mmCIF file of C-alpha atoms and ligand atoms in Angstrom:
data_model
loop_
_atom_site.group_PDB
_atom_site.id
_atom_site.type_symbol
_atom_site.label_atom_id
_atom_site.label_comp_id
_atom_site.label_asym_id
_atom_site.label_seq_id
_atom_site.Cartn_x
_atom_site.Cartn_y
_atom_site.Cartn_z
ATOM 1 C CA UNK A 1270 -29.106 -32.604 -20.330
ATOM 2 C CA UNK A 1271 -26.375 -34.307 -17.971
ATOM 3 C CA UNK A 1272 -25.563 -32.759 -14.666
ATOM 4 C CA UNK A 1273 -22.069 -32.373 -15.594
ATOM 5 C CA UNK A 1274 -23.102 -30.942 -18.653
ATOM 6 C CA UNK A 1275 -24.666 -28.495 -16.860
ATOM 7 C CA UNK A 1276 -22.101 -27.934 -14.540
ATOM 8 C CA UNK A 1277 -19.276 -26.808 -17.278
ATOM 9 C CA UNK A 1278 -22.481 -24.914 -19.089
ATOM 10 C CA UNK A 1279 -22.054 -23.093 -15.640
ATOM 11 C CA UNK A 1280 -18.654 -22.317 -15.247
ATOM 12 C CA UNK A 1281 -18.794 -21.110 -18.826
ATOM 13 C CA UNK A 1282 -19.887 -17.819 -17.393
ATOM 14 C CA UNK A 1283 -17.287 -17.370 -15.699
ATOM 15 C CA UNK A 1284 -15.254 -14.334 -17.002
ATOM 16 C CA UNK A 1285 -11.369 -13.431 -16.386
ATOM 17 C CA UNK A 1286 -10.426 -9.415 -16.624
ATOM 18 C CA UNK A 1287 -6.943 -9.380 -17.331
ATOM 19 C CA UNK A 1288 -5.103 -6.150 -16.217
ATOM 20 C CA UNK A 1289 -2.352 -4.807 -17.776
ATOM 21 C CA UNK A 1290 -0.544 -1.790 -16.475
ATOM 22 C CA UNK A 1291 1.818 -0.829 -19.009
ATOM 23 C CA UNK A 1292 4.394 2.642 -18.701
ATOM 24 C CA UNK A 1293 6.564 2.593 -22.276
ATOM 25 C CA UNK A 1294 5.644 -0.495 -23.300
ATOM 26 C CA UNK A 1295 4.879 0.179 -26.899
ATOM 27 C CA UNK A 1296 6.955 -2.580 -28.172
ATOM 28 C CA UNK A 1297 5.967 -5.177 -26.287
ATOM 29 C CA UNK A 1298 2.077 -4.222 -25.992
ATOM 30 C CA UNK A 1299 1.364 -6.165 -29.612
ATOM 31 C CA UNK A 1300 3.208 -9.162 -28.614
ATOM 32 C CA UNK A 1301 1.562 -9.711 -24.995
ATOM 33 C CA UNK A 1302 -2.127 -9.033 -26.636
ATOM 34 C CA UNK A 1303 -1.583 -11.609 -29.609
ATOM 35 C CA UNK A 1304 -0.651 -13.903 -27.126
ATOM 36 C CA UNK A 1305 -3.164 -13.292 -24.325
ATOM 37 C CA UNK A 1306 -5.699 -13.675 -27.483
ATOM 38 C CA UNK A 1307 -3.909 -16.546 -29.032
ATOM 39 C CA UNK A 1308 -4.032 -18.632 -25.350
ATOM 40 C CA UNK A 1309 -7.631 -17.765 -24.550
ATOM 41 C CA UNK A 1310 -8.835 -18.103 -27.650
ATOM 42 C CA UNK A 1311 -7.393 -21.798 -27.554
ATOM 43 C CA UNK A 1312 -9.412 -22.584 -24.296
ATOM 44 C CA UNK A 1313 -12.345 -21.020 -24.940
ATOM 45 C CA UNK A 1314 -13.019 -18.779 -21.245
ATOM 46 C CA UNK A 1315 -14.507 -15.424 -21.963
ATOM 47 C CA UNK A 1316 -12.144 -12.598 -21.109
ATOM 48 C CA UNK A 1317 -11.003 -9.510 -21.632
ATOM 49 C CA UNK A 1318 -7.739 -7.108 -21.711
ATOM 50 C CA UNK A 1319 -7.546 -4.083 -20.360
ATOM 51 C CA UNK A 1320 -4.918 -1.996 -20.808
ATOM 52 C CA UNK A 1321 -3.752 0.586 -17.530
ATOM 53 C CA UNK A 1322 -1.680 2.888 -19.047
ATOM 54 C CA UNK A 1323 -0.201 5.637 -17.481
ATOM 55 C CA UNK A 1324 0.811 8.695 -20.352
ATOM 56 C CA UNK A 1325 3.350 6.538 -21.418
ATOM 57 C CA UNK A 1326 6.166 8.773 -23.070
ATOM 58 C CA UNK A 1327 6.473 6.450 -25.851
ATOM 59 C CA UNK A 1328 2.944 6.397 -26.968
ATOM 60 C CA UNK A 1329 1.690 3.339 -25.808
ATOM 61 C CA UNK A 1330 -1.562 4.278 -25.907
ATOM 62 C CA UNK A 1331 -1.682 4.898 -29.136
ATOM 63 C CA UNK A 1332 -0.624 1.295 -30.003
ATOM 64 C CA UNK A 1333 -3.185 0.561 -27.607
ATOM 65 C CA UNK A 1334 -5.574 2.037 -29.522
ATOM 66 C CA UNK A 1335 -4.445 0.667 -32.282
ATOM 67 C CA UNK A 1336 -4.578 -2.801 -30.743
ATOM 68 C CA UNK A 1337 -7.931 -2.370 -30.000
ATOM 69 C CA UNK A 1338 -9.426 -1.471 -33.589
ATOM 70 C CA UNK A 1339 -7.552 -4.921 -34.233
ATOM 71 C CA UNK A 1340 -9.364 -6.842 -31.626
ATOM 72 C CA UNK A 1341 -12.878 -5.147 -31.168
ATOM 73 C CA UNK A 1342 -13.462 -3.449 -28.234
ATOM 74 C CA UNK A 1343 -15.209 -6.184 -25.695
ATOM 75 C CA UNK A 1344 -11.862 -7.615 -25.765
ATOM 76 C CA UNK A 1345 -9.417 -4.828 -25.573
ATOM 77 C CA UNK A 1346 -10.415 -2.312 -23.084
ATOM 78 C CA UNK A 1347 -8.669 1.369 -22.473
ATOM 79 C CA UNK A 1348 -8.658 2.605 -18.988
ATOM 80 C CA UNK A 1349 -5.492 5.187 -19.301
ATOM 81 C CA UNK A 1350 -4.660 8.069 -16.729
ATOM 82 C CA UNK A 1351 -3.360 11.036 -17.402
ATOM 83 C CA UNK A 1352 0.150 10.039 -15.578
ATOM 84 C CA UNK A 1353 2.677 7.755 -13.822
ATOM 85 C CA UNK A 1354 0.799 6.965 -10.566
ATOM 86 C CA UNK A 1355 2.630 3.619 -9.564
ATOM 87 C CA UNK A 1356 1.885 -0.241 -9.955
ATOM 88 C CA UNK A 1357 -0.384 -0.568 -7.135
ATOM 89 C CA UNK A 1358 -2.784 1.957 -8.297
ATOM 90 C CA UNK A 1359 -2.607 1.191 -11.480
ATOM 91 C CA UNK A 1360 -4.569 -2.590 -10.558
ATOM 92 C CA UNK A 1361 -6.624 -0.967 -8.290
ATOM 93 C CA UNK A 1362 -8.091 1.324 -11.143
ATOM 94 C CA UNK A 1363 -8.246 -1.657 -13.346
ATOM 95 C CA UNK A 1364 -10.241 -3.838 -10.988
ATOM 96 C CA UNK A 1365 -12.718 -0.768 -11.003
ATOM 97 C CA UNK A 1366 -13.308 -1.342 -14.368
ATOM 98 C CA UNK A 1367 -13.335 -4.810 -15.131
ATOM 99 C CA UNK A 1368 -16.662 -6.582 -15.377
ATOM 100 C CA UNK A 1369 -15.280 -9.951 -15.201
ATOM 101 C CA UNK A 1370 -15.668 -11.941 -11.694
ATOM 102 C CA UNK A 1371 -11.999 -13.508 -12.014
ATOM 103 C CA UNK A 1372 -9.153 -11.132 -12.392
ATOM 104 C CA UNK A 1373 -5.776 -12.036 -13.657
ATOM 105 C CA UNK A 1374 -2.648 -9.520 -12.710
ATOM 106 C CA UNK A 1375 0.336 -9.855 -15.175
ATOM 107 C CA UNK A 1376 2.997 -7.672 -17.074
ATOM 108 C CA UNK A 1377 3.158 -6.125 -20.092
ATOM 109 C CA UNK A 1378 6.942 -6.884 -20.765
ATOM 110 C CA UNK A 1379 6.732 -10.816 -21.834
ATOM 111 C CA UNK A 1380 8.505 -11.774 -18.675
ATOM 112 C CA UNK A 1381 4.986 -13.348 -17.917
ATOM 113 C CA UNK A 1382 4.318 -15.716 -20.624
ATOM 114 C CA UNK A 1383 0.515 -15.922 -21.408
ATOM 115 C CA UNK A 1384 0.789 -19.537 -22.393
ATOM 116 C CA UNK A 1385 0.232 -20.031 -18.368
ATOM 117 C CA UNK A 1386 -2.662 -18.338 -17.710
ATOM 118 C CA UNK A 1387 -4.925 -21.290 -18.611
ATOM 119 C CA UNK A 1388 -2.948 -23.164 -16.075
ATOM 120 C CA UNK A 1389 -3.870 -20.816 -13.764
ATOM 121 C CA UNK A 1390 -7.421 -21.402 -14.661
ATOM 122 C CA UNK A 1391 -7.331 -24.905 -14.841
ATOM 123 C CA UNK A 1392 -5.815 -25.293 -11.186
ATOM 124 C CA UNK A 1393 -8.084 -22.796 -9.747
ATOM 125 C CA UNK A 1394 -11.504 -24.309 -10.615
ATOM 126 C CA UNK A 1395 -10.159 -27.989 -9.768
ATOM 127 C CA UNK A 1396 -10.210 -26.635 -6.410
ATOM 128 C CA UNK A 1397 -11.852 -23.279 -6.398
ATOM 129 C CA UNK A 1398 -8.593 -21.582 -5.131
ATOM 130 C CA UNK A 1399 -8.835 -17.746 -4.116
ATOM 131 C CA UNK A 1400 -5.965 -16.764 -6.045
ATOM 132 C CA UNK A 1401 -3.509 -18.559 -7.971
ATOM 133 C CA UNK A 1402 -0.064 -17.057 -7.739
ATOM 134 C CA UNK A 1403 2.654 -17.848 -10.364
ATOM 135 C CA UNK A 1404 5.504 -18.923 -8.826
ATOM 136 C CA UNK A 1405 9.657 -18.757 -9.462
ATOM 137 C CA UNK A 1406 10.541 -20.083 -6.485
ATOM 138 C CA UNK A 1407 8.828 -23.904 -6.500
ATOM 139 C CA UNK A 1408 8.304 -27.326 -8.198
ATOM 140 C CA UNK A 1409 10.659 -26.075 -11.552
ATOM 141 C CA UNK A 1410 9.575 -22.095 -11.725
ATOM 142 C CA UNK A 1411 12.329 -19.720 -12.857
ATOM 143 C CA UNK A 1412 14.414 -16.877 -13.899
ATOM 144 C CA UNK A 1413 15.871 -16.098 -17.171
ATOM 145 C CA UNK A 1414 18.425 -13.335 -17.812
ATOM 146 C CA UNK A 1415 18.902 -11.280 -14.802
ATOM 147 C CA UNK A 1416 21.735 -10.067 -13.461
ATOM 148 C CA UNK A 1417 23.181 -11.510 -10.317
ATOM 149 C CA UNK A 1418 22.270 -8.036 -8.757
ATOM 150 C CA UNK A 1419 18.744 -8.435 -9.499
ATOM 151 C CA UNK A 1420 18.588 -12.262 -8.344
ATOM 152 C CA UNK A 1421 20.060 -11.411 -5.224
ATOM 153 C CA UNK A 1422 17.037 -8.565 -4.935
ATOM 154 C CA UNK A 1423 14.753 -10.594 -5.266
ATOM 155 C CA UNK A 1424 15.728 -13.879 -3.663
ATOM 156 C CA UNK A 1425 16.876 -11.759 -0.190
ATOM 157 C CA UNK A 1426 13.129 -10.139 -0.420
ATOM 158 C CA UNK A 1427 11.497 -13.582 -0.622
ATOM 159 C CA UNK A 1428 13.835 -14.807 2.293
ATOM 160 C CA UNK A 1429 13.487 -11.801 4.288
ATOM 161 C CA UNK A 1430 9.841 -12.339 4.305
ATOM 162 C CA UNK A 1431 9.894 -16.147 4.699
ATOM 163 C CA UNK A 1432 11.178 -15.629 7.794
ATOM 164 C CA UNK A 1433 9.641 -12.758 9.514
ATOM 165 C CA UNK A 1434 6.194 -13.216 8.214
ATOM 166 C CA UNK A 1435 5.846 -17.205 7.229
ATOM 167 C CA UNK A 1436 3.738 -16.104 4.695
ATOM 168 C CA UNK A 1437 3.052 -20.110 3.457
ATOM 169 C CA UNK A 1438 3.563 -18.899 -0.409
ATOM 170 C CA UNK A 1439 6.883 -19.492 -2.450
ATOM 171 C CA UNK A 1440 6.511 -16.507 -4.445
ATOM 172 C CA UNK A 1441 5.542 -13.465 -2.096
ATOM 173 C CA UNK A 1442 6.970 -10.733 -5.107
ATOM 174 C CA UNK A 1443 5.743 -12.173 -8.438
ATOM 175 C CA UNK A 1444 2.924 -10.464 -10.073
ATOM 176 C CA UNK A 1445 1.389 -12.873 -12.145
ATOM 177 C CA UNK A 1446 -1.685 -14.381 -10.420
ATOM 178 C CA UNK A 1447 -5.255 -14.527 -10.492
ATOM 179 C CA UNK A 1448 -7.618 -14.031 -7.817
ATOM 180 C CA UNK A 1449 -11.707 -13.957 -7.473
ATOM 181 C CA UNK A 1450 -12.874 -10.565 -7.915
ATOM 182 C CA UNK A 1451 -14.383 -10.488 -4.580
ATOM 183 C CA UNK A 1452 -11.366 -11.711 -2.706
ATOM 184 C CA UNK A 1453 -9.414 -9.370 -4.571
ATOM 185 C CA UNK A 1454 -10.860 -6.160 -3.763
ATOM 186 C CA UNK A 1455 -11.289 -7.354 0.113
ATOM 187 C CA UNK A 1456 -7.603 -7.815 -0.399
ATOM 188 C CA UNK A 1457 -7.132 -4.211 -1.584
ATOM 189 C CA UNK A 1458 -9.101 -2.279 1.017
ATOM 190 C CA UNK A 1459 -6.858 -3.923 3.077
ATOM 191 C CA UNK A 1460 -3.495 -3.247 1.870
ATOM 192 C CA UNK A 1461 -1.838 -0.577 2.987
ATOM 193 C CA UNK A 1462 1.403 0.255 0.733
ATOM 194 C CA UNK A 1463 0.437 1.441 -3.255
ATOM 195 C CA UNK A 1464 4.203 0.641 -5.352
ATOM 196 C CA UNK A 1465 6.195 -2.989 -5.867
ATOM 197 C CA UNK A 1466 5.682 -4.130 -2.369
ATOM 198 C CA UNK A 1467 2.128 -4.268 -3.076
ATOM 199 C CA UNK A 1468 2.490 -7.842 -4.421
ATOM 200 C CA UNK A 1469 4.114 -8.950 -1.126
ATOM 201 C CA UNK A 1470 1.610 -7.519 0.923
ATOM 202 C CA UNK A 1471 -1.523 -8.498 -0.639
ATOM 203 C CA UNK A 1472 -0.517 -12.809 -0.411
ATOM 204 C CA UNK A 1473 0.439 -12.163 3.126
ATOM 205 C CA UNK A 1474 -2.627 -10.335 3.951
ATOM 206 C CA UNK A 1475 -4.426 -13.124 1.626
ATOM 207 C CA UNK A 1476 -2.878 -16.240 4.443
ATOM 208 C CA UNK A 1477 -4.154 -13.756 7.390
ATOM 209 C CA UNK A 1478 -7.490 -13.824 6.164
ATOM 210 C CA UNK A 1479 -7.603 -17.464 5.529
ATOM 211 C CA UNK A 1480 -8.201 -17.525 1.486
ATOM 212 C CA UNK A 1481 -6.791 -20.639 -0.377
ATOM 213 C CA UNK A 1482 -3.796 -20.356 -2.415
ATOM 214 C CA UNK A 1483 -2.933 -22.225 -5.203
ATOM 215 C CA UNK A 1484 0.721 -21.978 -7.368
ATOM 216 C CA UNK A 1485 1.479 -22.620 -10.647
ATOM 217 C CA UNK A 1486 5.483 -22.620 -11.400
ATOM 218 C CA UNK A 1487 6.730 -20.524 -14.280
ATOM 219 C CA UNK A 1488 9.325 -18.709 -16.047
ATOM 220 C CA UNK A 1489 10.290 -15.540 -15.591
ATOM 221 C CA UNK A 1490 11.866 -14.450 -18.800
ATOM 222 C CA UNK A 1491 13.567 -10.618 -18.422
ATOM 223 C CA UNK A 1492 12.176 -8.367 -20.883
ATOM 224 C CA UNK A 1493 13.958 -7.373 -23.753
ATOM 225 C CA UNK A 1494 12.362 -3.888 -24.815
ATOM 226 C CA UNK A 1495 12.864 -1.016 -22.717
ATOM 227 C CA UNK A 1496 13.912 -1.108 -18.660
ATOM 228 C CA UNK A 1497 12.372 -2.188 -15.645
ATOM 229 C CA UNK A 1498 10.815 0.376 -13.346
ATOM 230 C CA UNK A 1499 12.385 -0.866 -9.935
ATOM 231 C CA UNK A 1500 14.650 1.427 -8.639
ATOM 232 C CA UNK A 1501 16.266 2.121 -5.046
ATOM 233 C CA UNK A 1502 13.304 3.291 -3.545
ATOM 234 C CA UNK A 1503 11.138 0.826 -4.581
ATOM 235 C CA UNK A 1504 13.922 -1.395 -2.345
ATOM 236 C CA UNK A 1505 13.239 1.071 0.905
ATOM 237 C CA UNK A 1506 9.644 0.913 0.448
ATOM 238 C CA UNK A 1507 9.303 -2.445 0.618
ATOM 239 C CA UNK A 1508 11.639 -3.046 3.677
ATOM 240 C CA UNK A 1509 9.478 -0.659 5.562
ATOM 241 C CA UNK A 1510 6.649 -2.582 4.604
ATOM 242 C CA UNK A 1511 8.609 -5.487 5.537
ATOM 243 C CA UNK A 1512 9.156 -4.478 8.732
ATOM 244 C CA UNK A 1513 5.570 -2.787 9.065
ATOM 245 C CA UNK A 1514 3.838 -6.251 8.663
ATOM 246 C CA UNK A 1515 6.425 -7.965 10.847
ATOM 247 C CA UNK A 1516 4.894 -5.603 13.643
ATOM 248 C CA UNK A 1517 1.286 -5.361 12.853
ATOM 249 C CA UNK A 1518 0.477 -9.175 11.803
HETATM 250 N N1 GDD B 1230 0.013 1.792 -15.418
HETATM 251 C C1 GDD B 1230 1.467 1.922 -14.756
HETATM 252 N N2 GDD B 1230 1.800 3.005 -13.804
HETATM 253 N N3 GDD B 1230 2.379 0.585 -15.136
HETATM 254 C C2 GDD B 1230 3.787 1.112 -14.809
HETATM 255 C C3 GDD B 1230 3.826 1.720 -13.856
HETATM 256 C C4 GDD B 1230 3.390 2.576 -13.174
HETATM 257 O O1 GDD B 1230 3.692 3.485 -12.373
HETATM 258 N N4 GDD B 1230 5.034 1.133 -12.973
HETATM 259 C C5 GDD B 1230 5.620 0.320 -14.080
HETATM 260 N N5 GDD B 1230 4.468 -0.661 -14.844
HETATM 261 C C6 GDD B 1230 4.691 -1.688 -15.508
HETATM 262 C C7 GDD B 1230 5.230 -1.575 -16.502
HETATM 263 O O2 GDD B 1230 4.927 -1.372 -17.952
HETATM 264 C C8 GDD B 1230 4.968 -3.328 -16.496
HETATM 265 O O3 GDD B 1230 4.270 -3.978 -17.644
HETATM 266 C C9 GDD B 1230 4.467 -4.423 -15.782
HETATM 267 O O4 GDD B 1230 4.166 -3.066 -14.733
HETATM 268 C C10 GDD B 1230 6.261 -4.380 -14.024
HETATM 269 O O5 GDD B 1230 6.851 -3.004 -14.719
HETATM 270 P P1 GDD B 1230 8.510 -3.677 -14.336
HETATM 271 O O6 GDD B 1230 9.213 -2.359 -14.635
HETATM 272 O O7 GDD B 1230 8.690 -4.030 -15.947
HETATM 273 O O8 GDD B 1230 8.314 -4.795 -13.548
HETATM 274 P P2 GDD B 1230 10.108 -5.431 -13.078
HETATM 275 O O9 GDD B 1230 10.132 -6.483 -14.288
HETATM 276 O O10 GDD B 1230 11.218 -4.536 -12.678
HETATM 277 O O11 GDD B 1230 9.730 -6.141 -11.680
HETATM 278 C C11 GDD B 1230 9.250 -7.427 -11.556
HETATM 279 O O12 GDD B 1230 8.928 -7.908 -11.254
HETATM 280 C C12 GDD B 1230 9.011 -7.864 -9.774
HETATM 281 C C13 GDD B 1230 9.164 -8.770 -8.347
HETATM 282 O O13 GDD B 1230 10.300 -9.832 -9.171
HETATM 283 C C14 GDD B 1230 7.035 -6.940 -11.655
HETATM 284 O O14 GDD B 1230 6.611 -8.529 -11.703
HETATM 285 C C15 GDD B 1230 6.790 -6.759 -10.385
HETATM 286 O O15 GDD B 1230 5.404 -6.293 -10.173
HETATM 287 C C16 GDD B 1230 7.246 -7.307 -9.338
HETATM 288 O O16 GDD B 1230 7.157 -6.779 -7.914
HETATM 289 MN MN1 MN B 1231 9.806 -6.249 -15.977
#
């Protein structure tokens, strides 16, 4: 066997755990899972999808169980929690159960298209990045379907954070990312925030700890089914965390 063949043999033992936090995503879940499986089976990487449902009243978990029957329990892993405990802790819960050496984090509402996943993986492998972040704000990335208010909030949050913390990444609040598992664990251990603002803190901490970051331009499409769980209190949490990080990092 040639060296290169051996190389690819070894890296083929990499496994990607895709975390899908869900709260009332009954309509979206079958489509997102179908797409993930389609794109990952095509690319030949080993993977699992971990669904973390927080007791969705719309019956998302029942749908997830059906999907598990269709695709198999080695591909679809269910790690539900009793009630809605927030996005940040949903990820932490998922990481605990992940068997891959890489973790991919994405939304389940079709805002993050699974077609980008192979691009994240290839970029990581090319440069051995510690984390690869999807970006809406660089090199052809973008947002579709958001109203002016939502665009302003997102742009504003990114802009303020860029100025105050100079993080060296173009999309701080996005949550379509790939991490080496041990890197993600380290970041989680030093992260203080638990809500949506978690994403921003993670990438700031990553810079601080000198982890290497790659970026893949993505288009973020607003959800068609269901509604966003981002509210006024999340915006307040964000501002609070930003000031905290500004004061402490
Ligand atoms: N398990 C669990 N528990 N899942 C949750 C919870 C929760 O408490 N809250 C939200 N989710 C899930 C949703 O079901 C969806 O799959 C994903 O987390 C994102 O939630 P959305 O409500 O769709 O978020 P968004 O579209 O407003 O916000 C997106 O953009 C933000 C900034 O641009 C997300 O990607 C955020 O993470 C991001 O900060
Ligand atoms: Mn969404």
